[in-house]
Coordinates of C-alpha atoms in Angstrom, one line a residue:
Chain A
M167 CA 21.1 -27.6 62.2
L168 CA 21.9 -24.2 60.6
K169 CA 20.1 -23.3 57.4
L170 CA 19.7 -20.1 55.4
E171 CA 17.0 -20.0 52.8
C172 CA 17.2 -17.2 50.1
A173 CA 18.5 -14.9 52.8
S174 CA 19.0 -11.3 51.9
L175 CA 20.6 -8.6 54.0
K176 CA 21.6 -5.3 52.5
G177 CA 25.4 -5.2 51.9
L178 CA 26.0 -8.8 52.9
L179 CA 23.5 -11.4 51.4
E180 CA 21.5 -11.6 48.3
C181 CA 19.1 -14.5 48.3
A182 CA 21.9 -16.7 49.7
S183 CA 21.3 -20.2 50.8
F184 CA 23.5 -22.3 53.0
S185 CA 23.1 -25.2 55.3
I186 CA 25.2 -27.2 57.9
V187 CA 24.1 -30.6 59.1
K188 CA 24.6 -32.3 62.5
G189 CA 28.2 -33.2 63.3
E190 CA 29.7 -31.2 60.5
I191 CA 32.8 -29.0 60.6
C192 CA 32.4 -26.1 58.3
E193 CA 34.4 -23.1 57.3
V194 CA 33.1 -19.9 55.8
L195 CA 35.5 -17.4 54.3
T196 CA 34.4 -13.8 53.9
E197 CA 36.0 -11.0 51.9
T198 CA 36.2 -8.5 54.8
D199 CA 36.1 -8.4 58.6
F200 CA 32.9 -6.4 58.3
D201 CA 31.2 -9.2 56.4
R202 CA 32.4 -11.7 58.9
N203 CA 31.1 -9.7 61.9
L204 CA 27.7 -9.2 60.2
L205 CA 27.5 -12.9 59.3
L206 CA 28.1 -13.8 62.9
K207 CA 25.3 -11.5 64.0
V208 CA 23.0 -13.2 61.4
F209 CA 23.9 -16.7 62.7
T210 CA 23.3 -15.7 66.3
G211 CA 20.0 -13.8 65.7
L212 CA 21.5 -10.4 66.4
A213 CA 21.0 -9.1 62.9
A214 CA 17.6 -9.5 61.3
L215 CA 17.4 -10.5 57.6
D216 CA 15.7 -8.2 55.1
S217 CA 14.1 -11.2 53.6
G218 CA 14.4 -15.0 53.6
K219 CA 14.6 -17.5 56.5
I220 CA 17.2 -18.6 58.9
Y221 CA 16.8 -21.8 60.9
I222 CA 18.9 -22.8 63.8
F223 CA 18.2 -26.2 65.4
D224 CA 15.2 -26.3 63.1
K225 CA 13.7 -23.1 64.5
D226 CA 13.0 -20.0 62.4
I227 CA 14.8 -17.6 64.6
L228 CA 13.2 -14.5 63.1
S229 CA 9.8 -15.6 64.2
I230 CA 10.4 -16.9 67.7
T231 CA 10.1 -14.9 70.9
S232 CA 13.2 -13.3 72.6
A233 CA 12.9 -15.9 75.4
E234 CA 13.0 -18.7 72.8
L235 CA 15.9 -17.0 71.0
N236 CA 17.9 -16.9 74.3
E237 CA 17.1 -20.6 74.8
T238 CA 18.5 -21.2 71.3
R239 CA 21.6 -19.1 72.0
K240 CA 22.3 -21.2 75.1
R241 CA 23.0 -24.1 72.8
I242 CA 25.4 -22.1 70.6
G243 CA 28.9 -21.3 71.8
V244 CA 30.7 -18.4 70.3
V245 CA 34.4 -17.8 70.5
L246 CA 35.0 -14.3 69.5
N247 CA 38.2 -12.9 68.0
N248 CA 38.7 -10.5 70.9
G249 CA 37.4 -13.1 73.4
G250 CA 34.1 -11.3 74.0
L251 CA 34.9 -10.9 77.7
I252 CA 33.2 -8.5 80.0
S253 CA 35.7 -5.9 81.0
N254 CA 34.4 -5.2 84.5
L255 CA 34.3 -8.9 85.4
K256 CA 37.4 -10.8 86.5
V257 CA 38.5 -13.7 84.3
W258 CA 37.0 -16.1 86.9
E259 CA 33.6 -14.3 86.8
N260 CA 33.7 -14.2 83.0
L261 CA 34.1 -18.0 82.9
M262 CA 31.3 -18.5 85.4
L263 CA 28.9 -16.1 83.9
P264 CA 26.9 -18.2 81.4
L265 CA 27.0 -21.3 83.5
A266 CA 25.9 -19.5 86.7
Y267 CA 23.2 -17.5 84.8
H268 CA 21.6 -20.4 82.9
M269 CA 22.2 -23.4 85.2
S270 CA 21.7 -24.0 88.8
F271 CA 25.1 -25.6 89.7
H272 CA 26.8 -25.3 93.1
K273 CA 29.7 -22.9 93.1
Q274 CA 32.1 -25.8 93.9
D275 CA 30.8 -27.8 90.9
I276 CA 31.2 -24.8 88.6
E277 CA 34.8 -24.2 89.9
E278 CA 35.6 -27.9 89.3
K279 CA 34.2 -27.8 85.8
I280 CA 36.3 -24.6 85.1
R281 CA 39.5 -26.2 86.4
V282 CA 39.0 -29.3 84.2
I283 CA 38.4 -27.1 81.1
L284 CA 41.3 -24.8 81.8
S285 CA 43.7 -27.7 82.2
K286 CA 42.4 -29.0 78.8
I287 CA 43.1 -25.8 77.0
G288 CA 46.4 -25.2 78.9
Y289 CA 45.5 -21.9 80.6
D290 CA 47.3 -21.6 83.9
D291 CA 47.4 -17.8 84.5
D292 CA 45.9 -15.9 87.4
L293 CA 42.1 -16.0 87.2
N294 CA 41.5 -13.2 89.7
V295 CA 42.5 -10.4 87.3
L296 CA 40.4 -8.2 85.0
P297 CA 40.8 -9.3 81.3
G298 CA 41.7 -5.8 79.9
P299 CA 45.5 -6.1 80.0
L300 CA 45.6 -9.7 78.8
P301 CA 46.9 -10.4 75.2
D302 CA 44.3 -11.3 72.6
Y303 CA 45.4 -14.9 72.5
K304 CA 44.7 -15.4 76.2
K305 CA 41.3 -13.6 75.9
R306 CA 40.4 -16.0 73.1
L307 CA 41.4 -19.0 75.2
I308 CA 39.2 -17.7 78.1
G309 CA 36.4 -17.1 75.6
F310 CA 36.9 -20.6 74.3
A311 CA 36.8 -22.1 77.8
R312 CA 33.6 -20.2 78.6
A313 CA 32.0 -21.6 75.4
M314 CA 33.2 -25.1 76.2
L315 CA 31.7 -24.9 79.7
M316 CA 28.2 -24.7 78.3
D317 CA 28.8 -27.9 76.3
P318 CA 27.1 -26.3 73.2
D319 CA 25.5 -28.2 70.3
M320 CA 27.0 -25.7 67.9
I321 CA 30.2 -23.7 68.3
I322 CA 31.2 -20.7 66.1
Y323 CA 34.8 -19.7 66.0
D324 CA 35.1 -16.1 64.9
S325 CA 38.5 -15.7 63.3
V326 CA 40.2 -17.3 66.3
F327 CA 43.5 -18.1 64.5
E328 CA 44.2 -14.6 63.4
G329 CA 47.6 -13.4 64.7
L330 CA 48.6 -16.6 66.3
S331 CA 52.1 -18.1 66.2
S332 CA 52.3 -21.5 64.5
D333 CA 52.8 -23.1 67.9
S334 CA 49.8 -21.5 69.5
R335 CA 47.7 -22.2 66.3
S336 CA 48.5 -25.9 66.4
R337 CA 47.6 -26.1 70.1
V338 CA 44.3 -24.3 69.5
L339 CA 43.6 -26.5 66.5
E340 CA 44.2 -29.6 68.5
T341 CA 41.8 -28.5 71.3
V342 CA 39.2 -27.4 68.8
N343 CA 39.3 -30.7 66.9
A344 CA 39.1 -32.7 70.2
F345 CA 36.2 -30.6 71.5
H346 CA 34.3 -31.2 68.2
L347 CA 34.5 -35.0 68.8
E348 CA 33.5 -34.8 72.5
K349 CA 29.8 -34.5 71.7
K350 CA 28.0 -36.5 69.0
G351 CA 26.4 -34.3 66.4
R352 CA 28.2 -31.1 67.5
V353 CA 28.6 -28.5 64.7
S354 CA 31.8 -26.5 64.5
L355 CA 31.6 -23.4 62.3
F356 CA 34.7 -21.4 61.5
L357 CA 34.3 -17.8 60.2
D358 CA 37.5 -16.5 58.8
P359 CA 38.3 -13.6 56.5
G360 CA 40.5 -14.1 53.5
E361 CA 40.9 -16.2 50.4
S362 CA 42.4 -19.5 51.6
P363 CA 41.1 -21.9 54.2
I364 CA 43.0 -22.2 57.5
R365 CA 45.4 -25.0 57.4
G366 CA 44.7 -27.7 59.9
I367 CA 40.9 -27.3 60.1
K368 CA 39.4 -30.6 59.1
A369 CA 36.4 -29.0 57.5
D370 CA 33.7 -31.2 55.8
N371 CA 32.7 -28.1 53.8
T372 CA 34.3 -24.8 53.0
Y373 CA 32.2 -21.9 51.7
R374 CA 33.2 -18.5 50.3
L375 CA 30.8 -15.6 50.7
K376 CA 31.2 -13.5 47.6
E377 CA 28.9 -10.9 46.2
G378 CA 26.1 -11.9 48.6
K379 CA 26.2 -15.7 47.8
F380 CA 27.8 -18.7 49.3
Y381 CA 30.1 -20.7 47.0
E382 CA 31.1 -24.2 48.0
G383 CA 34.6 -25.6 47.6
N384 CA 38.2 -24.7 48.2
Chain B
M275 CA 28.6 29.7 52.6
I276 CA 25.0 28.6 53.0
L277 CA 23.8 28.2 56.5
S278 CA 20.8 25.8 56.8
V279 CA 18.8 26.2 59.9
K280 CA 16.5 23.4 60.9
A281 CA 13.3 24.7 62.2
V282 CA 12.1 22.8 65.3
S283 CA 8.5 23.4 66.1
L284 CA 7.0 23.2 69.6
K285 CA 5.0 20.2 68.4
D286 CA 8.2 18.3 67.5
V287 CA 9.7 19.1 70.9
I288 CA 6.6 17.9 72.7
V289 CA 6.4 14.7 70.6
D290 CA 10.1 14.0 71.2
A291 CA 9.6 14.6 75.0
I292 CA 6.6 12.2 75.1
E293 CA 8.5 9.6 73.1
Y294 CA 11.5 9.9 75.4
L295 CA 9.3 9.6 78.5
W296 CA 7.6 6.6 77.0
E297 CA 11.0 5.0 76.4
I298 CA 12.0 5.6 80.1
F299 CA 8.7 4.2 81.2
G300 CA 9.2 1.1 79.0
L301 CA 12.6 0.6 80.5
L302 CA 11.2 0.8 84.0
Y303 CA 8.3 -1.5 83.1
N304 CA 10.8 -4.0 81.7
S305 CA 12.9 -3.8 84.9
F306 CA 9.8 -4.5 87.1
K307 CA 8.9 -7.4 84.8
N308 CA 12.5 -8.8 85.2
L309 CA 12.6 -8.3 89.0
P310 CA 12.1 -12.1 89.8
Y311 CA 15.4 -12.8 88.0
L312 CA 17.3 -11.0 90.8
R313 CA 17.6 -14.4 92.4
I314 CA 20.0 -15.5 89.7
S315 CA 23.5 -15.3 91.1
P316 CA 25.3 -13.1 88.4
V317 CA 22.3 -10.7 88.4
L318 CA 22.4 -10.4 92.2
T319 CA 26.1 -9.7 92.0
V320 CA 25.5 -6.8 89.6
F321 CA 22.8 -5.5 92.0
L322 CA 25.0 -5.7 95.0
R323 CA 28.0 -4.1 93.2
Q324 CA 25.7 -1.2 92.2
I325 CA 24.4 -0.9 95.8
Y326 CA 28.0 -0.7 96.9
F327 CA 29.0 1.9 94.3
A328 CA 25.8 4.0 94.3
G329 CA 24.9 3.5 98.0
I330 CA 27.7 2.5 100.3
E331 CA 30.5 4.5 98.7
T332 CA 28.3 7.6 98.5
F333 CA 27.1 7.3 102.1
G334 CA 30.0 9.3 103.8
K335 CA 29.8 12.1 101.3
M336 CA 26.0 12.2 101.6
V337 CA 26.1 12.5 105.4
I338 CA 28.8 15.2 105.3
I339 CA 27.0 17.3 102.7
G340 CA 23.7 16.8 104.6
L341 CA 25.3 17.9 107.8
L342 CA 26.7 21.0 106.1
A343 CA 23.5 21.8 104.3
G344 CA 21.6 21.5 107.6
I345 CA 24.0 23.8 109.5
V346 CA 23.8 26.5 106.7
I347 CA 20.0 26.3 106.5
I348 CA 19.4 26.3 110.3
A349 CA 21.9 29.2 110.7
Q350 CA 19.9 31.2 108.1
I351 CA 16.6 30.4 109.7
T352 CA 17.9 31.3 113.2
N353 CA 19.1 34.6 111.8
L354 CA 15.7 35.2 110.3
T355 CA 13.5 34.2 113.1
G356 CA 15.8 35.0 116.1
V357 CA 17.3 32.8 118.7
G358 CA 14.1 32.5 120.8
S359 CA 12.1 30.8 118.0
A360 CA 13.5 27.3 118.2
V361 CA 10.2 25.6 117.7
L362 CA 9.5 27.6 114.5
T363 CA 13.1 27.0 113.4
G364 CA 12.5 23.2 113.8
K365 CA 9.3 23.4 111.8
I366 CA 10.8 25.3 108.9
L367 CA 13.8 22.9 108.9
I368 CA 11.4 20.0 108.5
W369 CA 9.5 21.8 105.7
V370 CA 12.6 22.7 103.8
M371 CA 14.6 19.5 104.4
V372 CA 12.0 16.7 104.3
R373 CA 9.6 18.2 101.9
E374 CA 12.0 19.7 99.4
L375 CA 15.7 20.0 99.7
G376 CA 16.5 16.6 101.2
P377 CA 15.3 14.4 98.3
L378 CA 16.4 17.0 95.7
L379 CA 19.9 17.5 97.0
A380 CA 20.4 13.8 97.6
A381 CA 19.2 13.2 94.0
V382 CA 21.7 15.8 92.8
I383 CA 24.6 14.0 94.6
I384 CA 23.5 10.7 93.1
I385 CA 23.3 12.3 89.7
T386 CA 26.8 13.6 89.9
R387 CA 28.1 10.3 91.1
S388 CA 26.1 7.5 89.4
V389 CA 24.7 9.0 86.2
T390 CA 28.1 9.5 84.5
A391 CA 29.4 6.2 85.8
I392 CA 26.4 4.1 84.6
S393 CA 26.0 5.7 81.2
A394 CA 29.8 5.7 80.5
E395 CA 30.1 2.0 81.6
L396 CA 27.2 0.9 79.5
G397 CA 28.3 3.0 76.6
A398 CA 31.8 1.6 76.7
M399 CA 30.4 -1.9 76.9
N400 CA 28.4 -1.2 73.8
V401 CA 31.3 0.2 71.9
E402 CA 33.5 -2.8 72.8
G403 CA 30.8 -5.2 71.7
E404 CA 30.4 -6.6 75.2
I405 CA 26.6 -6.2 75.2
E406 CA 26.4 -8.2 72.0
S407 CA 28.7 -10.8 73.5
I408 CA 26.3 -11.0 76.5
E409 CA 23.3 -11.5 74.1
M410 CA 25.2 -14.2 72.2
M411 CA 25.4 -16.1 75.5
G412 CA 21.6 -16.1 75.6
I413 CA 21.6 -13.6 78.4
D414 CA 19.0 -10.8 78.2
P415 CA 21.0 -7.5 78.7
Y416 CA 17.9 -5.9 80.2
R417 CA 17.7 -8.6 82.8
Y418 CA 21.4 -8.8 83.5
L419 CA 22.6 -5.2 83.1
I420 CA 19.6 -2.8 83.4
M421 CA 17.2 -4.3 86.0
P422 CA 19.8 -4.6 88.8
R423 CA 21.1 -1.1 88.2
V424 CA 17.6 0.4 88.2
F425 CA 16.7 -1.2 91.5
A426 CA 20.1 -0.7 93.2
V427 CA 20.1 3.0 92.4
S428 CA 16.4 3.4 93.5
L429 CA 17.0 1.6 96.8
S430 CA 20.2 3.6 97.3
S431 CA 18.4 6.8 96.6
V432 CA 15.7 6.1 99.3
V433 CA 18.3 5.1 101.9
L434 CA 20.7 7.9 101.1
T435 CA 17.9 10.5 101.2
F436 CA 16.9 9.3 104.6
Y437 CA 20.4 9.6 105.9
F438 CA 20.9 12.9 104.2
E439 CA 17.8 14.3 105.9
F440 CA 18.7 12.8 109.2
A441 CA 22.2 14.3 109.1
A442 CA 20.9 17.6 108.0
I443 CA 18.2 17.9 110.7
F444 CA 19.9 16.4 113.7
G445 CA 23.4 17.4 112.8
G446 CA 22.3 21.0 112.0
I447 CA 20.4 21.2 115.3
T448 CA 23.2 19.8 117.3
V449 CA 25.8 22.2 115.9
T450 CA 23.5 25.3 116.2
S451 CA 22.4 24.2 119.7
I452 CA 26.1 24.4 120.7
F453 CA 26.8 27.7 119.0
W454 CA 23.6 29.6 119.8
S455 CA 23.1 27.9 123.1
V456 CA 19.5 26.9 122.3
P457 CA 18.3 23.8 124.1
F458 CA 18.2 20.8 121.9
E459 CA 14.7 19.9 123.1
E460 CA 13.3 23.2 121.9
Y461 CA 14.2 22.3 118.3
T462 CA 13.0 18.7 118.6
K463 CA 9.6 20.0 119.8
G464 CA 9.2 21.9 116.6
I465 CA 10.4 19.0 114.5
F466 CA 8.1 16.4 116.0
S467 CA 5.1 18.7 115.9
S468 CA 5.5 19.3 112.1
L469 CA 6.8 15.9 111.0
S470 CA 3.7 14.1 109.8
F471 CA 3.1 11.0 107.7
K472 CA 2.4 13.2 104.8
E473 CA 6.0 14.7 104.9
V474 CA 7.6 11.3 105.2
T475 CA 5.5 9.8 102.4
A476 CA 6.2 12.7 100.1
S477 CA 10.0 12.4 100.8
F478 CA 9.9 8.6 100.3
I479 CA 8.0 8.8 97.0
K480 CA 10.3 11.6 95.7
S481 CA 13.5 9.7 96.6
L482 CA 12.1 6.5 95.0
L483 CA 10.9 8.2 91.9
F484 CA 14.1 10.2 91.6
G485 CA 16.2 7.1 91.9
M486 CA 14.2 5.2 89.3
T487 CA 14.4 8.2 86.9
I488 CA 18.1 8.7 87.4
A489 CA 18.8 5.0 86.8
A490 CA 16.5 4.7 83.8
V491 CA 17.9 7.8 82.1
S492 CA 21.5 6.7 82.6
C493 CA 20.9 3.2 81.3
S494 CA 18.9 4.5 78.3
Q495 CA 21.6 7.0 77.3
G496 CA 24.4 4.4 77.9
L497 CA 22.6 1.9 75.6
K498 CA 22.2 4.5 72.9
V499 CA 26.0 4.7 72.4
S500 CA 26.6 2.6 69.3
K501 CA 30.0 2.2 67.8
S502 CA 32.1 5.3 68.5
I503 CA 33.9 6.2 71.6
T504 CA 33.3 9.9 71.1
Q505 CA 29.6 9.2 71.8
I506 CA 30.4 8.2 75.4
P507 CA 31.0 11.8 76.8
Q508 CA 28.0 13.0 74.8
A509 CA 25.8 10.3 76.4
T510 CA 27.0 11.1 79.9
T511 CA 26.3 14.8 79.4
R512 CA 22.9 14.1 78.0
A513 CA 22.1 11.7 80.8
T514 CA 23.2 14.2 83.5
I515 CA 21.2 17.1 82.1
Q516 CA 18.1 14.9 81.4
S517 CA 18.2 13.3 84.9
L518 CA 18.4 16.7 86.5
F519 CA 15.6 18.1 84.4
L520 CA 13.3 15.2 85.0
V521 CA 14.1 15.1 88.8
I522 CA 13.1 18.8 89.1
I523 CA 9.9 18.3 87.1
F524 CA 8.9 15.3 89.2
D525 CA 9.8 17.2 92.3
G526 CA 7.4 20.0 91.3
I527 CA 4.6 17.5 90.4
I528 CA 4.9 15.6 93.7
T529 CA 5.1 18.8 95.8
F530 CA 2.0 20.1 93.9
M531 CA 0.1 16.8 94.5
F532 CA 1.0 16.6 98.2
F533 CA 1.1 20.1 99.5
V534 CA -0.8 22.3 97.0
C535 CA -3.8 20.3 95.9

């Protein structure tokens, strides 16, 4: 589902290989936030490799057209550490954006879908506000809901547990694990900085990115 | 202390200018290519918001400035030609307002209002990683952010220029008819005798081209902001100066093509 073959990128990867298969939960630990951000860009086709190959859903994303790349990205949900929300769109519009852009649902259907997802993740704040003043935790929740709405085949969590209280962390973990099981073959990939894996993630594999290579194991 | 001075040759300047114009042309070409996607609801929302901001919110100011500009110009023309030359005054007013000052002044007002707003907004979105976030959702930023802005500003420019010229001509005439006691019909005779298809076409082409240039330059500069917030004011300044510069150059070219050749 996601595969790197002897991938090199100056400052991050040196002929690194790595793969995740269908249905897997995987955690990648990076040494710095910079590495994590860059790795996320590699996994979403935003940063091109200097050499090597990267396959997402069996497609070499460096050799496909931008339209095909966007089609591939539609199947990937990304929950960013800062939520990745658009500051000039209200929370409601942020949630609707990918769904309204990519799919031709009626507004009522989208609203219904949003209500269901929000109740699942326990978000009950005002949706008619701009996201700027919201705390990071809430922004992440909205980002998570936005990714969930697209029912992705692969979901990438970009350091989503950082700075959360133990209560909030357990709640998010519960939702994340339940969401993984909702679709057969879905891949959940956690990108986290630091040395030790996040407690509570039921990862099938944990990798460490060190000196340009992936090392498997805790 | 050693001062190093980088010599910039005329050739470098010309090559840079051509590269930049090519980039602006590419951005406009991309916008035309993406025009069919205006039917997508979030893209249409961006377009309508930009119309509201660049067009509707600017409308009142544009009409007032047009009216004042019309009064000032017609007062000067009347002083020059005398009160009895209302037909000539009307003709000169059309020549000045429709051919030249109307599109140019309207473009200057759009530049002061929209260029800074668009380039700063896109720059801030870039700094905050919002454009990357849009790309991660599989949304083409040129389709979602750039194309609707380009067409909204272009359309606003055409409509605002029309209202600016209308306010300047008829507002100016009305006010001076009252103060100088010249019959309104005298002025309108001069106006209708000199207002030809050529004048209207030149004004339309100018306003459309100015709008497209302003939008393309603003978007291009906004997208060039990378990761530092200090680049935002630099981008807005560059966008303002470059828009103004290109508008004046295009104004000269179109005037030459229509009224000199």
